[in-house]
């Protein structure tokens, strides 16, 4: 929880300076590495360090992703997008519980598998998703902001 608190505080500051997209990418990398560390840890201390690292990624993502979604979604879809985000988080928690139950005594797999969704999101953010129009305008990238708005509203 301490990692998540620190991640949420630093995620907002980092995103204001560097953008929503890079912040989400870094949060995904941090979360994935933390999950990998936990799955490979041979001691309780390493698991706790991995858990703290995962918390940093969760905290940053939790503060940044809803804003990113609202800034990259067409206005008429904002409510649906936010609802879908919450639904996916809840369904993911339910699904992870079922997976953990099926793994029985292979608990380290559970810790490593936690990094799969963050890794997939990392790939999507790198290769598919743009920076938000608002952040592009803030940084003086007007043409990029216009291109992103065209993708949002005309595709």
CSV table of N, CA and C in Angstrom, one decimal:
chain,number,residue,atom,x,y,z
A,1,UNK,N,0.8,-1.2,0.0
A,1,UNK,CA,0.0,0.0,0.0
A,1,UNK,C,0.9,1.3,0.0
A,2,UNK,N,2.0,1.2,0.7
A,2,UNK,CA,2.9,2.3,0.7
A,2,UNK,C,3.4,2.6,-0.7
A,3,UNK,N,3.7,1.6,-1.5
A,3,UNK,CA,4.2,1.7,-2.9
A,3,UNK,C,3.1,2.3,-3.7
A,4,UNK,N,1.8,1.9,-3.5
A,4,UNK,CA,0.7,2.5,-4.3
A,4,UNK,C,0.5,3.9,-4.0
A,5,UNK,N,0.7,4.3,-2.7
A,5,UNK,CA,0.5,5.7,-2.3
A,5,UNK,C,1.6,6.6,-3.0
A,6,UNK,N,2.8,6.1,-2.9
A,6,UNK,CA,3.9,6.8,-3.5
A,6,UNK,C,3.8,6.9,-5.0
A,7,UNK,N,3.4,5.8,-5.6
A,7,UNK,CA,3.1,5.8,-7.1
A,7,UNK,C,2.0,6.7,-7.5
A,8,UNK,N,1.0,6.8,-6.7
A,8,UNK,CA,-0.1,7.7,-7.1
A,8,UNK,C,0.3,9.2,-7.0
A,9,UNK,N,1.1,9.5,-6.0
A,9,UNK,CA,1.6,10.9,-5.8
A,9,UNK,C,2.6,11.2,-6.9
A,10,UNK,N,3.5,10.3,-7.2
A,10,UNK,CA,4.6,10.7,-8.2
A,10,UNK,C,4.0,10.5,-9.6
A,11,UNK,N,3.0,9.7,-9.8
A,11,UNK,CA,2.5,9.5,-11.2
A,11,UNK,C,1.8,10.8,-11.7
A,12,UNK,N,1.1,11.5,-10.8
A,12,UNK,CA,0.5,12.7,-11.3
A,12,UNK,C,1.5,13.8,-11.6
A,13,UNK,N,2.6,13.9,-10.8
A,13,UNK,CA,3.6,14.9,-11.0
A,13,UNK,C,4.4,14.6,-12.3
A,14,UNK,N,4.7,13.3,-12.5
A,14,UNK,CA,5.5,12.8,-13.6
A,14,UNK,C,4.7,13.1,-14.9
A,15,UNK,N,3.4,12.8,-14.9
A,15,UNK,CA,2.5,12.9,-16.1
A,15,UNK,C,2.4,14.4,-16.4
A,16,UNK,N,2.3,15.3,-15.5
A,16,UNK,CA,2.2,16.7,-15.8
A,16,UNK,C,3.5,17.2,-16.6
A,17,UNK,N,4.6,16.6,-16.2
A,17,UNK,CA,5.8,17.1,-16.9
A,17,UNK,C,6.1,16.3,-18.2
A,18,UNK,N,5.9,15.0,-18.2
A,18,UNK,CA,6.4,14.2,-19.4
A,18,UNK,C,5.2,13.6,-20.2
A,19,UNK,N,4.0,13.7,-19.7
A,19,UNK,CA,2.9,13.2,-20.5
A,19,UNK,C,2.2,12.0,-19.9
A,20,UNK,N,1.0,11.7,-20.3
A,20,UNK,CA,0.2,10.6,-19.8
A,20,UNK,C,0.8,9.3,-20.4
A,21,UNK,N,1.1,9.3,-21.7
A,21,UNK,CA,1.6,8.1,-22.3
A,21,UNK,C,2.9,7.6,-21.7
A,22,UNK,N,3.9,8.4,-21.6
A,22,UNK,CA,5.1,7.9,-21.0
A,22,UNK,C,4.9,7.4,-19.5
A,23,UNK,N,4.1,8.1,-18.8
A,23,UNK,CA,3.8,7.7,-17.4
A,23,UNK,C,3.2,6.3,-17.3
A,24,UNK,N,2.2,6.1,-18.2
A,24,UNK,CA,1.6,4.8,-18.3
A,24,UNK,C,2.6,3.7,-18.7
A,25,UNK,N,3.4,4.0,-19.6
A,25,UNK,CA,4.5,3.1,-20.1
A,25,UNK,C,5.4,2.7,-18.9
A,26,UNK,N,5.9,3.7,-18.2
A,26,UNK,CA,6.7,3.5,-17.0
A,26,UNK,C,6.0,2.7,-16.0
A,27,UNK,N,4.8,3.0,-15.7
A,27,UNK,CA,4.0,2.3,-14.7
A,27,UNK,C,3.9,0.8,-15.1
A,28,UNK,N,3.7,0.6,-16.4
A,28,UNK,CA,3.6,-0.8,-16.9
A,28,UNK,C,4.9,-1.6,-16.7
A,29,UNK,N,6.0,-0.9,-17.0
A,29,UNK,CA,7.3,-1.5,-16.9
A,29,UNK,C,7.6,-1.8,-15.4
A,30,UNK,N,7.3,-0.9,-14.5
A,30,UNK,CA,7.5,-1.0,-13.1
A,30,UNK,C,6.7,-2.2,-12.6
A,31,UNK,N,5.4,-2.2,-12.9
A,31,UNK,CA,4.5,-3.3,-12.4
A,31,UNK,C,5.0,-4.7,-12.9
A,32,UNK,N,5.3,-4.7,-14.2
A,32,UNK,CA,5.8,-6.0,-14.8
A,32,UNK,C,7.1,-6.5,-14.1
A,33,UNK,N,8.0,-5.6,-13.9
A,33,UNK,CA,9.3,-6.0,-13.3
A,33,UNK,C,9.0,-6.4,-11.8
A,34,UNK,N,8.1,-5.7,-11.1
A,34,UNK,CA,7.8,-6.1,-9.8
A,34,UNK,C,7.2,-7.5,-9.7
A,35,UNK,N,6.3,-7.8,-10.6
A,35,UNK,CA,5.6,-9.1,-10.7
A,35,UNK,C,6.7,-10.2,-11.0
A,36,UNK,N,7.6,-9.9,-11.9
A,36,UNK,CA,8.6,-10.8,-12.2
A,36,UNK,C,9.5,-11.1,-11.0
A,37,UNK,N,9.9,-10.0,-10.3
A,37,UNK,CA,10.7,-10.2,-9.1
A,37,UNK,C,10.0,-11.1,-8.1
A,38,UNK,N,8.7,-10.8,-7.9
A,38,UNK,CA,8.0,-11.6,-6.9
A,38,UNK,C,8.0,-13.1,-7.3
A,39,UNK,N,7.8,-13.4,-8.6
A,39,UNK,CA,7.7,-14.8,-9.0
A,39,UNK,C,9.0,-15.5,-8.9
A,40,UNK,N,10.1,-14.8,-9.0
A,40,UNK,CA,11.4,-15.4,-8.9
A,40,UNK,C,12.1,-15.3,-7.6
A,41,UNK,N,11.5,-14.6,-6.6
A,41,UNK,CA,12.0,-14.3,-5.3
A,41,UNK,C,12.2,-15.6,-4.5
A,42,UNK,N,13.3,-15.8,-3.9
A,42,UNK,CA,13.6,-16.9,-3.1
A,42,UNK,C,13.4,-16.7,-1.6
A,43,UNK,N,13.1,-15.4,-1.3
A,43,UNK,CA,13.0,-15.1,0.1
A,43,UNK,C,11.7,-14.2,0.3
A,44,UNK,N,11.2,-14.1,1.5
A,44,UNK,CA,10.1,-13.3,1.8
A,44,UNK,C,10.5,-11.8,1.6
A,45,UNK,N,11.7,-11.4,1.9
A,45,UNK,CA,12.2,-10.0,1.7
A,45,UNK,C,12.1,-9.6,0.3
A,46,UNK,N,12.5,-10.5,-0.6
A,46,UNK,CA,12.4,-10.1,-2.1
A,46,UNK,C,11.0,-10.1,-2.5
A,47,UNK,N,10.1,-10.9,-2.0
A,47,UNK,CA,8.7,-10.8,-2.3
A,47,UNK,C,8.1,-9.5,-1.9
A,48,UNK,N,8.5,-9.1,-0.7
A,48,UNK,CA,8.0,-7.8,-0.2
A,48,UNK,C,8.5,-6.6,-1.0
A,49,UNK,N,9.8,-6.7,-1.5
A,49,UNK,CA,10.3,-5.6,-2.3
A,49,UNK,C,9.6,-5.6,-3.6
A,50,UNK,N,9.3,-6.8,-4.2
A,50,UNK,CA,8.6,-6.9,-5.5
A,50,UNK,C,7.1,-6.3,-5.3
A,51,UNK,N,6.5,-6.6,-4.1
A,51,UNK,CA,5.2,-6.1,-3.8
A,51,UNK,C,5.2,-4.6,-3.8
A,52,UNK,N,6.2,-4.0,-3.1
A,52,UNK,CA,6.3,-2.6,-3.1
A,52,UNK,C,6.5,-2.0,-4.5
A,53,UNK,N,7.3,-2.6,-5.3
A,53,UNK,CA,7.5,-2.2,-6.7
A,53,UNK,C,6.2,-2.3,-7.5
A,54,UNK,N,5.5,-3.4,-7.4
A,54,UNK,CA,4.1,-3.5,-8.0
A,54,UNK,C,3.2,-2.4,-7.5
A,55,UNK,N,3.3,-2.1,-6.3
A,55,UNK,CA,2.4,-1.0,-5.7
A,55,UNK,C,2.7,0.3,-6.4
A,56,UNK,N,4.0,0.6,-6.6
A,56,UNK,CA,4.4,1.8,-7.3
A,56,UNK,C,3.7,1.9,-8.7
A,57,UNK,N,3.7,0.8,-9.5
A,57,UNK,CA,3.1,0.8,-10.8
A,57,UNK,C,1.6,0.9,-10.7
A,58,UNK,N,1.0,0.2,-9.7
A,58,UNK,CA,-0.5,0.3,-9.6
A,58,UNK,C,-0.9,1.7,-9.2
A,59,UNK,N,-0.2,2.3,-8.3
A,59,UNK,CA,-0.5,3.7,-7.9
A,59,UNK,C,-0.5,4.7,-9.0
A,60,UNK,N,0.6,4.6,-9.8
A,60,UNK,CA,0.8,5.5,-10.9
A,60,UNK,C,-0.3,5.3,-11.9
A,61,UNK,N,-0.5,4.0,-12.3
A,61,UNK,CA,-1.6,3.7,-13.3
A,61,UNK,C,-3.0,4.1,-12.8
A,62,UNK,N,-3.2,3.9,-11.6
A,62,UNK,CA,-4.6,4.2,-11.1
A,62,UNK,C,-4.9,5.7,-11.1
A,63,UNK,N,-3.9,6.6,-11.0
A,63,UNK,CA,-4.1,8.0,-11.1
A,63,UNK,C,-4.1,8.5,-12.5
A,64,UNK,N,-3.4,7.9,-13.4
A,64,UNK,CA,-3.1,8.4,-14.7
A,64,UNK,C,-4.1,7.8,-15.8
A,65,UNK,N,-4.4,6.6,-15.7
A,65,UNK,CA,-5.2,5.9,-16.8
A,65,UNK,C,-6.6,6.5,-16.9
A,66,UNK,N,-7.3,6.8,-15.8
A,66,UNK,CA,-8.7,7.4,-16.0
A,66,UNK,C,-8.6,8.8,-16.8
A,67,UNK,N,-7.6,9.6,-16.4
A,67,UNK,CA,-7.4,10.8,-17.1
A,67,UNK,C,-7.1,10.6,-18.6
A,68,UNK,N,-6.1,9.7,-18.8
A,68,UNK,CA,-5.8,9.4,-20.2
A,68,UNK,C,-7.0,8.9,-21.0
A,69,UNK,N,-7.8,8.1,-20.4
A,69,UNK,CA,-9.0,7.6,-21.1
A,69,UNK,C,-9.9,8.7,-21.4
A,70,UNK,N,-10.1,9.6,-20.5
A,70,UNK,CA,-11.1,10.7,-20.7
A,70,UNK,C,-10.6,11.7,-21.8
A,71,UNK,N,-9.2,11.8,-21.9
A,71,UNK,CA,-8.7,12.8,-22.8
A,71,UNK,C,-8.5,12.2,-24.2
A,72,UNK,N,-8.6,10.9,-24.4
A,72,UNK,CA,-8.4,10.3,-25.7
A,72,UNK,C,-9.7,9.6,-26.2
A,73,UNK,N,-10.8,9.8,-25.5
A,73,UNK,CA,-12.1,9.2,-25.9
A,73,UNK,C,-13.0,10.3,-26.4
A,74,UNK,N,-13.8,10.0,-27.4
A,74,UNK,CA,-14.8,11.0,-27.9
A,74,UNK,C,-15.7,11.3,-26.7
A,75,UNK,N,-16.1,12.6,-26.7
A,75,UNK,CA,-17.0,13.0,-25.5
A,75,UNK,C,-18.2,12.2,-25.3
A,76,UNK,N,-18.9,11.7,-26.4
A,76,UNK,CA,-20.1,11.0,-26.3
A,76,UNK,C,-19.8,9.5,-25.7
A,77,UNK,N,-18.6,9.1,-25.6
A,77,UNK,CA,-18.2,7.8,-25.1
A,77,UNK,C,-17.6,7.8,-23.7
A,78,UNK,N,-17.4,9.0,-23.1
A,78,UNK,CA,-16.8,9.1,-21.8
A,78,UNK,C,-17.4,8.2,-20.7
A,79,UNK,N,-18.7,8.3,-20.6
A,79,UNK,CA,-19.3,7.4,-19.5
A,79,UNK,C,-19.1,6.0,-19.8
A,80,UNK,N,-19.2,5.5,-21.0
A,80,UNK,CA,-19.0,4.1,-21.4
A,80,UNK,C,-17.6,3.7,-21.1
A,81,UNK,N,-16.7,4.5,-21.5
A,81,UNK,CA,-15.2,4.2,-21.3
A,81,UNK,C,-14.9,4.1,-19.9
A,82,UNK,N,-15.3,5.0,-19.0
A,82,UNK,CA,-15.1,4.9,-17.6
A,82,UNK,C,-15.7,3.7,-17.0
A,83,UNK,N,-16.9,3.4,-17.4
A,83,UNK,CA,-17.6,2.2,-16.9
A,83,UNK,C,-16.9,0.9,-17.3
A,84,UNK,N,-16.5,0.9,-18.6
A,84,UNK,CA,-15.8,-0.3,-19.1
A,84,UNK,C,-14.4,-0.4,-18.3
A,85,UNK,N,-13.7,0.6,-18.0
A,85,UNK,CA,-12.5,0.6,-17.3
A,85,UNK,C,-12.7,-0.1,-15.9
A,86,UNK,N,-13.7,0.4,-15.2
A,86,UNK,CA,-14.0,-0.1,-13.9
A,86,UNK,C,-14.4,-1.6,-14.0
A,87,UNK,N,-15.3,-1.9,-15.0
A,87,UNK,CA,-15.7,-3.3,-15.2
A,87,UNK,C,-14.5,-4.2,-15.5
A,88,UNK,N,-13.6,-3.8,-16.3
A,88,UNK,CA,-12.4,-4.6,-16.6
A,88,UNK,C,-11.6,-4.8,-15.4
A,89,UNK,N,-11.4,-3.8,-14.6
A,89,UNK,CA,-10.6,-4.0,-13.3
A,89,UNK,C,-11.3,-5.0,-12.4
A,90,UNK,N,-12.6,-4.9,-12.2
A,90,UNK,CA,-13.3,-5.8,-11.4
A,90,UNK,C,-13.3,-7.2,-11.9
A,91,UNK,N,-13.5,-7.3,-13.2
A,91,UNK,CA,-13.5,-8.7,-13.9
A,91,UNK,C,-12.1,-9.3,-13.8
A,92,UNK,N,-11.1,-8.4,-13.9
A,92,UNK,CA,-9.7,-8.9,-13.8
A,92,UNK,C,-9.4,-9.4,-12.4
A,93,UNK,N,-9.9,-8.8,-11.4
A,93,UNK,CA,-9.7,-9.3,-10.0
A,93,UNK,C,-10.4,-10.6,-9.9
A,94,UNK,N,-11.6,-10.7,-10.4
A,94,UNK,CA,-12.4,-12.0,-10.3
A,94,UNK,C,-11.6,-13.1,-11.0
A,95,UNK,N,-11.2,-12.8,-12.3
A,95,UNK,CA,-10.5,-13.8,-13.1
A,95,UNK,C,-9.2,-14.2,-12.4
A,96,UNK,N,-8.4,-13.3,-11.8
A,96,UNK,CA,-7.2,-13.6,-11.2
A,96,UNK,C,-7.4,-14.5,-9.9
A,97,UNK,N,-8.5,-14.3,-9.3
A,97,UNK,CA,-8.9,-15.2,-8.1
A,97,UNK,C,-9.1,-16.6,-8.6
A,98,UNK,N,-9.8,-16.8,-9.7
A,98,UNK,CA,-10.1,-18.1,-10.3
A,98,UNK,C,-8.7,-18.8,-10.7
A,99,UNK,N,-7.9,-18.0,-11.3
A,99,UNK,CA,-6.6,-18.5,-11.8
A,99,UNK,C,-5.8,-18.9,-10.6
A,100,UNK,N,-5.7,-18.1,-9.5
A,100,UNK,CA,-5.0,-18.4,-8.3
A,100,UNK,C,-5.5,-19.7,-7.7
A,101,UNK,N,-6.8,-19.8,-7.6
A,101,UNK,CA,-7.4,-21.1,-7.1
A,101,UNK,C,-7.0,-22.3,-7.9
A,102,UNK,N,-6.9,-22.2,-9.2
A,102,UNK,CA,-6.6,-23.3,-10.0
A,102,UNK,C,-5.1,-23.7,-9.9
A,103,UNK,N,-4.2,-22.7,-9.5
A,103,UNK,CA,-2.8,-23.0,-9.4
A,103,UNK,C,-2.4,-23.8,-8.1
A,104,UNK,N,-3.3,-23.8,-7.2
A,104,UNK,CA,-3.1,-24.5,-5.9
A,104,UNK,C,-1.8,-24.2,-5.3
A,105,UNK,N,-0.8,-25.1,-5.2
A,105,UNK,CA,0.4,-24.9,-4.5
A,105,UNK,C,1.5,-24.2,-5.4
A,106,UNK,N,1.2,-23.8,-6.6
A,106,UNK,CA,2.2,-23.1,-7.4
A,106,UNK,C,2.0,-21.6,-7.3
A,107,UNK,N,2.0,-21.1,-6.1
A,107,UNK,CA,1.7,-19.7,-5.8
A,107,UNK,C,2.7,-18.7,-6.6
A,108,UNK,N,3.9,-19.1,-6.8
A,108,UNK,CA,4.8,-18.2,-7.5
A,108,UNK,C,4.4,-17.9,-8.9
A,109,UNK,N,3.6,-18.8,-9.6
A,109,UNK,CA,3.1,-18.6,-10.9
A,109,UNK,C,2.1,-17.4,-10.8
A,110,UNK,N,1.3,-17.4,-9.8
A,110,UNK,CA,0.3,-16.4,-9.6
A,110,UNK,C,1.0,-15.0,-9.6
A,111,UNK,N,2.1,-14.9,-8.9
A,111,UNK,CA,2.8,-13.6,-8.8
A,111,UNK,C,3.4,-13.2,-10.1
A,112,UNK,N,3.9,-14.2,-10.9
A,112,UNK,CA,4.4,-13.8,-12.2
A,112,UNK,C,3.4,-13.5,-13.2
A,113,UNK,N,2.3,-14.2,-13.2
A,113,UNK,CA,1.2,-14.0,-14.1
A,113,UNK,C,0.5,-12.6,-14.0
A,114,UNK,N,0.7,-12.0,-12.8
A,114,UNK,CA,0.2,-10.7,-12.6
A,114,UNK,C,0.8,-9.7,-13.5
A,115,UNK,N,2.0,-10.0,-14.0
A,115,UNK,CA,2.7,-9.1,-14.9
A,115,UNK,C,2.2,-9.2,-16.4
A,116,UNK,N,1.5,-10.2,-16.7
A,116,UNK,CA,1.0,-10.4,-18.1
A,116,UNK,C,0.1,-9.2,-18.6
A,117,UNK,N,-0.9,-8.8,-17.9
A,117,UNK,CA,-1.8,-7.7,-18.3
A,117,UNK,C,-1.0,-6.4,-18.5
A,118,UNK,N,-0.1,-6.1,-17.5
A,118,UNK,CA,0.6,-4.9,-17.6
A,118,UNK,C,1.6,-4.9,-18.8
A,119,UNK,N,2.2,-6.1,-19.1
A,119,UNK,CA,3.0,-6.2,-20.3
A,119,UNK,C,2.3,-6.0,-21.6
A,120,UNK,N,1.1,-6.6,-21.6
A,120,UNK,CA,0.2,-6.4,-22.8
A,120,UNK,C,-0.2,-4.9,-23.0
A,121,UNK,N,-0.5,-4.3,-21.9
A,121,UNK,CA,-0.9,-2.9,-21.9
A,121,UNK,C,0.3,-2.1,-22.4
A,122,UNK,N,1.5,-2.4,-21.9
A,122,UNK,CA,2.8,-1.7,-22.3
A,122,UNK,C,2.9,-1.8,-23.8
A,123,UNK,N,2.7,-3.0,-24.4
A,123,UNK,CA,2.9,-3.1,-25.9
A,123,UNK,C,1.8,-2.2,-26.6
A,124,UNK,N,0.6,-2.2,-26.1
A,124,UNK,CA,-0.5,-1.4,-26.7
A,124,UNK,C,-0.2,0.1,-26.6
A,125,UNK,N,0.4,0.5,-25.5
A,125,UNK,CA,0.7,1.9,-25.3
A,125,UNK,C,1.8,2.3,-26.2
A,126,UNK,N,2.8,1.5,-26.4
A,126,UNK,CA,4.0,1.8,-27.2
A,126,UNK,C,3.6,1.9,-28.7
A,127,UNK,N,2.8,0.9,-29.1
A,127,UNK,CA,2.6,0.7,-30.6
A,127,UNK,C,1.3,1.2,-31.1
A,128,UNK,N,0.3,1.4,-30.2
A,128,UNK,CA,-1.1,1.7,-30.7
A,128,UNK,C,-1.6,3.1,-30.2
A,129,UNK,N,-1.3,3.5,-29.0
A,129,UNK,CA,-1.9,4.6,-28.4
A,129,UNK,C,-1.1,5.9,-28.6
A,130,UNK,N,-1.8,7.0,-28.8
A,130,UNK,CA,-1.2,8.3,-29.0
A,130,UNK,C,-1.1,9.0,-27.6
A,131,UNK,N,-0.3,10.1,-27.6
A,131,UNK,CA,-0.3,11.0,-26.4
A,131,UNK,C,-1.7,11.8,-26.6
A,132,UNK,N,-2.2,12.3,-25.5
A,132,UNK,CA,-3.4,13.0,-25.5
A,132,UNK,C,-3.3,14.3,-26.2
A,133,UNK,N,-4.4,14.8,-26.8
A,133,UNK,CA,-4.4,16.1,-27.5
A,133,UNK,C,-4.1,17.2,-26.6
A,134,UNK,N,-4.6,17.2,-25.3
A,134,UNK,CA,-4.4,18.3,-24.4
A,134,UNK,C,-2.9,18.4,-24.0
A,135,UNK,N,-2.2,17.2,-23.8
A,135,UNK,CA,-0.8,17.3,-23.5
A,135,UNK,C,0.0,17.8,-24.7
A,136,UNK,N,-0.4,17.3,-25.9
A,136,UNK,CA,0.3,17.8,-27.1
A,136,UNK,C,0.2,19.3,-27.2
A,137,UNK,N,-1.0,19.9,-26.9
A,137,UNK,CA,-1.1,21.3,-27.0
A,137,UNK,C,-0.3,22.0,-25.9
A,138,UNK,N,-0.3,21.4,-24.7
A,138,UNK,CA,0.5,22.0,-23.6
A,138,UNK,C,2.0,22.1,-24.0
A,139,UNK,N,2.5,21.1,-24.7
A,139,UNK,CA,3.9,21.1,-25.1
A,139,UNK,C,4.1,21.8,-26.5
A,140,UNK,N,3.1,22.4,-27.1
A,140,UNK,CA,3.3,23.2,-28.3
A,140,UNK,C,3.2,22.3,-29.6
A,141,UNK,N,2.8,21.1,-29.4
A,141,UNK,CA,2.7,20.2,-30.6
A,141,UNK,C,1.3,20.2,-31.2
A,142,UNK,N,1.0,21.4,-31.8
A,142,UNK,CA,-0.4,21.6,-32.3
A,142,UNK,C,-0.8,20.6,-33.4
A,143,UNK,N,0.1,20.3,-34.3
A,143,UNK,CA,-0.2,19.4,-35.4
A,143,UNK,C,-0.4,18.0,-34.9
A,144,UNK,N,0.3,17.6,-33.9
A,144,UNK,CA,0.1,16.3,-33.4
A,144,UNK,C,-1.2,16.2,-32.6
A,145,UNK,N,-1.6,17.3,-31.9
A,145,UNK,CA,-2.8,17.3,-31.2
A,145,UNK,C,-4.0,17.2,-32.3
A,146,UNK,N,-3.9,17.9,-33.4
A,146,UNK,CA,-4.9,17.9,-34.4
A,146,UNK,C,-5.0,16.5,-35.0
A,147,UNK,N,-3.9,15.8,-35.2
A,147,UNK,CA,-3.9,14.5,-35.8
A,147,UNK,C,-4.5,13.5,-34.8
A,148,UNK,N,-4.3,13.6,-33.5
A,148,UNK,CA,-4.9,12.7,-32.6
A,148,UNK,C,-6.4,13.0,-32.5
A,149,UNK,N,-6.8,14.3,-32.5
A,149,UNK,CA,-8.2,14.6,-32.5
A,149,UNK,C,-8.9,14.0,-33.8
A,150,UNK,N,-8.3,14.1,-34.9
A,150,UNK,CA,-8.8,13.5,-36.1
A,150,UNK,C,-9.0,12.0,-36.0
A,151,UNK,N,-8.0,11.3,-35.3
A,151,UNK,CA,-8.2,9.9,-35.1
A,151,UNK,C,-9.3,9.5,-34.2
A,152,UNK,N,-9.5,10.4,-33.1
A,152,UNK,CA,-10.5,10.1,-32.2
A,152,UNK,C,-11.9,10.3,-32.8
A,153,UNK,N,-12.1,11.4,-33.5
A,153,UNK,CA,-13.4,11.8,-34.0
A,153,UNK,C,-13.8,11.3,-35.4
A,154,UNK,N,-12.8,11.0,-36.2
A,154,UNK,CA,-13.1,10.6,-37.6
A,154,UNK,C,-12.7,9.2,-38.0
A,155,UNK,N,-12.3,8.4,-37.0
A,155,UNK,CA,-12.0,7.0,-37.4
A,155,UNK,C,-12.9,6.0,-36.7
